[in-house]
Short mmCIF file of C-alpha atoms in Angstrom, two decimals:
data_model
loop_
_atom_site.label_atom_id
_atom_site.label_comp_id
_atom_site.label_asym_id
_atom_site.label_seq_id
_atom_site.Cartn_x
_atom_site.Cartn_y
_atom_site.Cartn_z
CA UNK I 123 24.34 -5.44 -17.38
CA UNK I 124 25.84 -8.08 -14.98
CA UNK I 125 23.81 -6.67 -12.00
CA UNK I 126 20.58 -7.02 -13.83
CA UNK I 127 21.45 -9.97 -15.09
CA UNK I 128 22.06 -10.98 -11.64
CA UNK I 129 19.04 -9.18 -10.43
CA UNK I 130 16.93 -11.23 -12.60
CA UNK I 131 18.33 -15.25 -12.29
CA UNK I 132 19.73 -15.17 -8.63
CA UNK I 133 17.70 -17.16 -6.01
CA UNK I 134 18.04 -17.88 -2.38
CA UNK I 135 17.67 -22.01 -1.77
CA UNK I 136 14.95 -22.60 1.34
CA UNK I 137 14.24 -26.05 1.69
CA UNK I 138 14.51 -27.44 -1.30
CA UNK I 139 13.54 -24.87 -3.18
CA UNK I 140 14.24 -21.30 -3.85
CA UNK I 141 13.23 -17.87 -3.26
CA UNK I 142 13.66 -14.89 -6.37
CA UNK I 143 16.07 -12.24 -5.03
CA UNK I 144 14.10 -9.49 -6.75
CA UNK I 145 10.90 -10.87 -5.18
CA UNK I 146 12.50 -10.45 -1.55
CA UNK I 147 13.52 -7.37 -2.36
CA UNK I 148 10.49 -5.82 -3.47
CA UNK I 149 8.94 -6.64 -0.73
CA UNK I 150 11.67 -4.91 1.92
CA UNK I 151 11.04 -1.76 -0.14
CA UNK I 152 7.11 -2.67 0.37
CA UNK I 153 7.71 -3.15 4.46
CA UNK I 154 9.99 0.09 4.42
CA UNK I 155 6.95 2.01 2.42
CA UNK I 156 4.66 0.86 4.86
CA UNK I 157 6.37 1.79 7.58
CA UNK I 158 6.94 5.44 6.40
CA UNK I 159 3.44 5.40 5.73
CA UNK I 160 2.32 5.09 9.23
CA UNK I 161 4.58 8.03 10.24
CA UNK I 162 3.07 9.49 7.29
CA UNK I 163 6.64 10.59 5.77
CA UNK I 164 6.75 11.55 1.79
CA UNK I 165 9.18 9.32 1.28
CA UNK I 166 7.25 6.55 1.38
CA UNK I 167 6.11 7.21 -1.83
CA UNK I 168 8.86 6.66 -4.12
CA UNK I 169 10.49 3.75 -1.44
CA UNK I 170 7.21 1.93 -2.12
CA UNK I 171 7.47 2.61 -6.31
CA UNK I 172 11.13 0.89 -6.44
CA UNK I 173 9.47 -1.92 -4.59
CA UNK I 174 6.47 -2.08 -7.29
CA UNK I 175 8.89 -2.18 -10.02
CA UNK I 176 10.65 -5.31 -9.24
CA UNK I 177 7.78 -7.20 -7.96
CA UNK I 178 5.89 -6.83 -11.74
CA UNK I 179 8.76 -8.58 -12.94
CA UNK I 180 8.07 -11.26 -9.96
CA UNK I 181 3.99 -11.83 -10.79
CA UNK I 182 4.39 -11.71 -14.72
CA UNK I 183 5.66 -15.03 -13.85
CA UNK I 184 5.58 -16.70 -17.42
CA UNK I 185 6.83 -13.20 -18.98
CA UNK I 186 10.00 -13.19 -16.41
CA UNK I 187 9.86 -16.39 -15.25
CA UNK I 188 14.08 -17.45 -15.12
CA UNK I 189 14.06 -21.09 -13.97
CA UNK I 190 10.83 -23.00 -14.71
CA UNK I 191 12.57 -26.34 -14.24
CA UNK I 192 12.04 -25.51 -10.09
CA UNK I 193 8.71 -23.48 -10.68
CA UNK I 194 10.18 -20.34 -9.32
CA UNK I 195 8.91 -17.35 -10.86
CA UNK I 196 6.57 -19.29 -13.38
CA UNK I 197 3.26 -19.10 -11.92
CA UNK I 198 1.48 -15.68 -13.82
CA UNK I 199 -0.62 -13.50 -11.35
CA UNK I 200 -1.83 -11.11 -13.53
CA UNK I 201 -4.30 -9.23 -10.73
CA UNK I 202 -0.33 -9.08 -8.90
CA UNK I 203 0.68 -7.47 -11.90
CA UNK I 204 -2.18 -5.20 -12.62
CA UNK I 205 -1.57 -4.16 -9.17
CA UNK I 206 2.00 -2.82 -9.13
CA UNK I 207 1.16 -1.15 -12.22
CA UNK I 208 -1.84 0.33 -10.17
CA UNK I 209 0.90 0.88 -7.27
CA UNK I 210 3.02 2.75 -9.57
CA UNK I 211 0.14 5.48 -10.82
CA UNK I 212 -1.37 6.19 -7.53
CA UNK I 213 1.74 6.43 -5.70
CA UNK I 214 2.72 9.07 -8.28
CA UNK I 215 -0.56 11.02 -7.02
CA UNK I 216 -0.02 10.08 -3.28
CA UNK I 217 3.78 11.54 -3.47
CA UNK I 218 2.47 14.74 -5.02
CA UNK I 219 0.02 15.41 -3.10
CA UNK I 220 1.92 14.29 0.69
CA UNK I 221 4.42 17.07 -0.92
CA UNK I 222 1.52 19.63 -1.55
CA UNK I 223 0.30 19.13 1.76
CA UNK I 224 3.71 19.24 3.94
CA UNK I 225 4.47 22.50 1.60
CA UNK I 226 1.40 24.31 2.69
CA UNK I 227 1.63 23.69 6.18
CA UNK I 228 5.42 25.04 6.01
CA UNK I 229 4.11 28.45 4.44
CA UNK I 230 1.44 28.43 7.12
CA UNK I 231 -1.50 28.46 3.90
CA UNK I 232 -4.80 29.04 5.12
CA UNK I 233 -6.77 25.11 4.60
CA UNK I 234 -3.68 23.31 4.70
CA UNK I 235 -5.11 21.53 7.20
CA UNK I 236 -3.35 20.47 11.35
CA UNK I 237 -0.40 18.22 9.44
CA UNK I 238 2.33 18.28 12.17
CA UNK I 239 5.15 18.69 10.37
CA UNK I 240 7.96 16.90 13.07
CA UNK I 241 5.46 14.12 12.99
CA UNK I 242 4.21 13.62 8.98
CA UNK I 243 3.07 15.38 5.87
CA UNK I 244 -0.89 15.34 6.05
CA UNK I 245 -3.23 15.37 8.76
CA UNK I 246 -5.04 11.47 8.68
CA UNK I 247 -9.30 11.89 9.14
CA UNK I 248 -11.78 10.09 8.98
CA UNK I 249 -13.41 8.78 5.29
CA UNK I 250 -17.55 10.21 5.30
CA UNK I 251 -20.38 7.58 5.93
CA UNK I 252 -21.27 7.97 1.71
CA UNK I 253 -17.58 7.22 0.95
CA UNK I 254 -17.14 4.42 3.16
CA UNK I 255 -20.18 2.41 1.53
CA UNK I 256 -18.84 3.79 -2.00
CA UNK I 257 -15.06 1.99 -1.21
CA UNK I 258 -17.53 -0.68 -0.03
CA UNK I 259 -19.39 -1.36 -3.39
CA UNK I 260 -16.39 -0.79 -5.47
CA UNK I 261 -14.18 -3.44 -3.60
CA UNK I 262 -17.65 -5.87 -4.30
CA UNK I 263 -17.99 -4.49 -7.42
CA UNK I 264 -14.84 -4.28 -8.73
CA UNK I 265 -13.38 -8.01 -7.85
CA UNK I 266 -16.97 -9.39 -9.92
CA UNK I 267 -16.03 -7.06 -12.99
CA UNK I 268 -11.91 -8.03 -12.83
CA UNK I 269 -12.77 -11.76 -12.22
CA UNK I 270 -13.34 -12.78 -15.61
CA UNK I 271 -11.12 -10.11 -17.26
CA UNK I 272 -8.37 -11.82 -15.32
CA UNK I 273 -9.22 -15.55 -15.99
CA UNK I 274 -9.50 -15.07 -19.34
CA UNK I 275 -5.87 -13.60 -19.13
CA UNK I 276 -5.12 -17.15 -17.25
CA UNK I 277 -4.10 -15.57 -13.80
CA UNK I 278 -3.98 -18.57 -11.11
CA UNK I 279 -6.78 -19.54 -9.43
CA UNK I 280 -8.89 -19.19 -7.44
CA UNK I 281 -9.45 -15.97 -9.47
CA UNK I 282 -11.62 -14.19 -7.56
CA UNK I 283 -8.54 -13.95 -5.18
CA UNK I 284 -6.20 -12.40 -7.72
CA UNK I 285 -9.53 -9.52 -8.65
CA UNK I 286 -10.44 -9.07 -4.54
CA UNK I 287 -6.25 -8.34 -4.19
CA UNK I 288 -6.29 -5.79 -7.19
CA UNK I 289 -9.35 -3.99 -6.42
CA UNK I 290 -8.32 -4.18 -1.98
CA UNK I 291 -5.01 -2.68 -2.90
CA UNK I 292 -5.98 0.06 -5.54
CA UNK I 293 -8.67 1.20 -2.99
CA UNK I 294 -6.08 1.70 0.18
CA UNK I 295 -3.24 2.95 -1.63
CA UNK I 296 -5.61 5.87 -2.81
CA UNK I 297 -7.51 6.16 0.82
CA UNK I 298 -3.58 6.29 1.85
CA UNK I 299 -3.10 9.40 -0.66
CA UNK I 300 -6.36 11.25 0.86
CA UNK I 301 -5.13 10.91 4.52
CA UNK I 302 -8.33 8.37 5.45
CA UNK I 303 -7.48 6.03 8.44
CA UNK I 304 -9.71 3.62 7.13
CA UNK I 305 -7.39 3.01 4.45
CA UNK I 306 -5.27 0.19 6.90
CA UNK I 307 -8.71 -1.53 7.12
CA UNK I 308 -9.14 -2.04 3.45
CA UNK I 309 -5.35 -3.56 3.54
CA UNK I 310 -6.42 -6.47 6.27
CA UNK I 311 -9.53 -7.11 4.29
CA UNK I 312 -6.67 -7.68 1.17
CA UNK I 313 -4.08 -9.17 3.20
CA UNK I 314 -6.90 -12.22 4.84
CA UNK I 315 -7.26 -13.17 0.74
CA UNK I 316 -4.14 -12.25 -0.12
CA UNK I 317 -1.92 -14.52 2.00
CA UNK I 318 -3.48 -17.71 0.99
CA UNK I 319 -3.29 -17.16 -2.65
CA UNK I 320 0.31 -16.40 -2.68
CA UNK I 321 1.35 -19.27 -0.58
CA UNK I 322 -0.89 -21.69 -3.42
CA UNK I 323 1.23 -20.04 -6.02
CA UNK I 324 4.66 -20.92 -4.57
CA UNK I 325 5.28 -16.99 -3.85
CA UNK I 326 6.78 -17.61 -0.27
CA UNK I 327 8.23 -14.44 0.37
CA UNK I 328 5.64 -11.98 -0.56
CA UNK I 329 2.65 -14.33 1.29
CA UNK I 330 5.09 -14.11 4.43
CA UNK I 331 5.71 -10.84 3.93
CA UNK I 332 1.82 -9.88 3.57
CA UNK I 333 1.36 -12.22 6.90
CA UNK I 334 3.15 -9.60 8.53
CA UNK I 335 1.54 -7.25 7.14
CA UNK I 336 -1.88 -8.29 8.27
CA UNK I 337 -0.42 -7.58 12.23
CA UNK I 338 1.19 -4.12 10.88
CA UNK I 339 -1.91 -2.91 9.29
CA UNK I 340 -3.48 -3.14 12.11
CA UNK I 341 -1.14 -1.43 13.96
CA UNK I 342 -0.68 1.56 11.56
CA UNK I 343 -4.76 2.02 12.18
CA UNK I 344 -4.51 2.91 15.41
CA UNK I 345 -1.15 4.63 15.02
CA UNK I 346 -3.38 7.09 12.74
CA UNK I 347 -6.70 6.94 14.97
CA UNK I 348 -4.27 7.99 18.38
CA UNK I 349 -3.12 10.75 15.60
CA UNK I 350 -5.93 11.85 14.33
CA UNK I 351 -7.39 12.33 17.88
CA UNK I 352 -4.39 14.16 18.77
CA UNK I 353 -4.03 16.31 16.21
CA UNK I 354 -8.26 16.99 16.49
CA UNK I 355 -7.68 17.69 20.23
CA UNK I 356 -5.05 20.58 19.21
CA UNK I 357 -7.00 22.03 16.48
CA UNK I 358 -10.23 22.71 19.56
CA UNK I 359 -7.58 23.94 21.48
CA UNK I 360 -6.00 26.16 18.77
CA UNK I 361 -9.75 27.12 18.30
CA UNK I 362 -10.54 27.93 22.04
CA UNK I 363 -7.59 30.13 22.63
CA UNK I 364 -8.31 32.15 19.16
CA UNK I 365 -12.11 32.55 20.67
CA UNK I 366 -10.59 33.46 23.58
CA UNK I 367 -8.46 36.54 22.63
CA UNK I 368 -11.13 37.63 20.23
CA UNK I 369 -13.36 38.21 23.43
CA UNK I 370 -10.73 39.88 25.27
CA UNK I 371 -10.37 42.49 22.50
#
């Protein structure tokens, strides 16, 4: 009890005012996800669900809010909320299936696919041209919908932000799960939005944190893209040399 209770009122003083403990936290747990993300570890996963957990508690500002008399912790983002909560669900489905997928390719299963399994757990491809403009309408599509769902809830402003965030970040984490390298796209197109809006609402930590971010994404895309080559290069190889002994016999 006295670690959660210390978990949920200690602060870290910057300049006059303060920084949540559980929000700084949350986010190393988000930077360490991230990272095992672009070496496409399974671990990731459940690294990046400890993270969600505390950082609800951070955006349900007036719901966990410990010390409105400095502000910190009081200002509700409810499209933050909605996605951890999101977080939490499809990292569930991205853990099991990253486990699936390094299984297979350990039993050598027909379809598993060219994971390499000293380098990660599934083999990262390119999305199709029909479900790249589908992730397209439903980020569009998606942030009009939540927009008004969220205001009404009385998520800070400007809105939209909060609804583009939700919809950005429930769209990569799943393109994450399928192994598309467009996925670290979708996150700069959330992190340009995302950054500004936490900074208005006195989050410090988590807009710094999603500055960086907006430099690691687009690292982690061409981490994947030099991968996905790669691993595409073998697989012709693998292909050749199979063709090759078939003609032999």
């Amino acid at each position: 009890m006295d670690f959660l209770q210390w978990l949920f009122t200690a602060q870290i003083p910057i300049a006059g005012s303060a920084l949540l403990v559980r929000e700084v936290l949350g986010n190393v747990f988000g930077l360490a996800s991230a990272l095992g993300g672009m070496a496409r570890r399974v671990w990731a996963w459940p690294v990046g669900i400890a993270g969600n957990l505390l950082l609800v508690t951070v955006f349900a500002g007036a719901a966990f809010g410990v010390a409105p008399e400095t502000g910190v912790g009081s200002a509700t983002l409810w499209g933050q909320v909605g996605r951890q909560l999101m977080f939490l669900a499809v990292s569930a489905y991205g853990w099991a299936k990253w486990q699936r997928a390094r299984d297979a390719a350990r039993r050598g299963d027909p379809g598993a696919g060219q994971a390499d399994l000293a380098q990660g757990a599934i083999a990262p491809r390119w999305a199709s041209g029909r479900t790249r403009l589908g992730l397209a309408i439903a980020l569009v599509a998606g942030t009009a919908a939540l927009t008004p769902l969220f205001a009404t809830l009385g998520s800070y402003p400007p809105v939209w932000a909060d609804a583009w965030t939700f919809m950005g970040s429930f769209l990569a984490t799943y393109g994450m799960a399928r192994g598309w390298t467009e996925f670290w796209l979708i996150w700069v197109a959330v992190d340009v939005v995302g950054v500004p809006l936490l900074f208005s609402a006195g989050y410090y930590a988590s807009g710094t944190m999603y500055a960086l971010y907006g430099t690691f994404t687009l690292a982690g895309f061409f981490v994947w893209w030099r991968e996905q080559r790669r691993e595409s290069r073998a697989a012709a190889a693998a292909a050749r040399s199979a063709d090759g002994e078939a003609a032999a016999v």
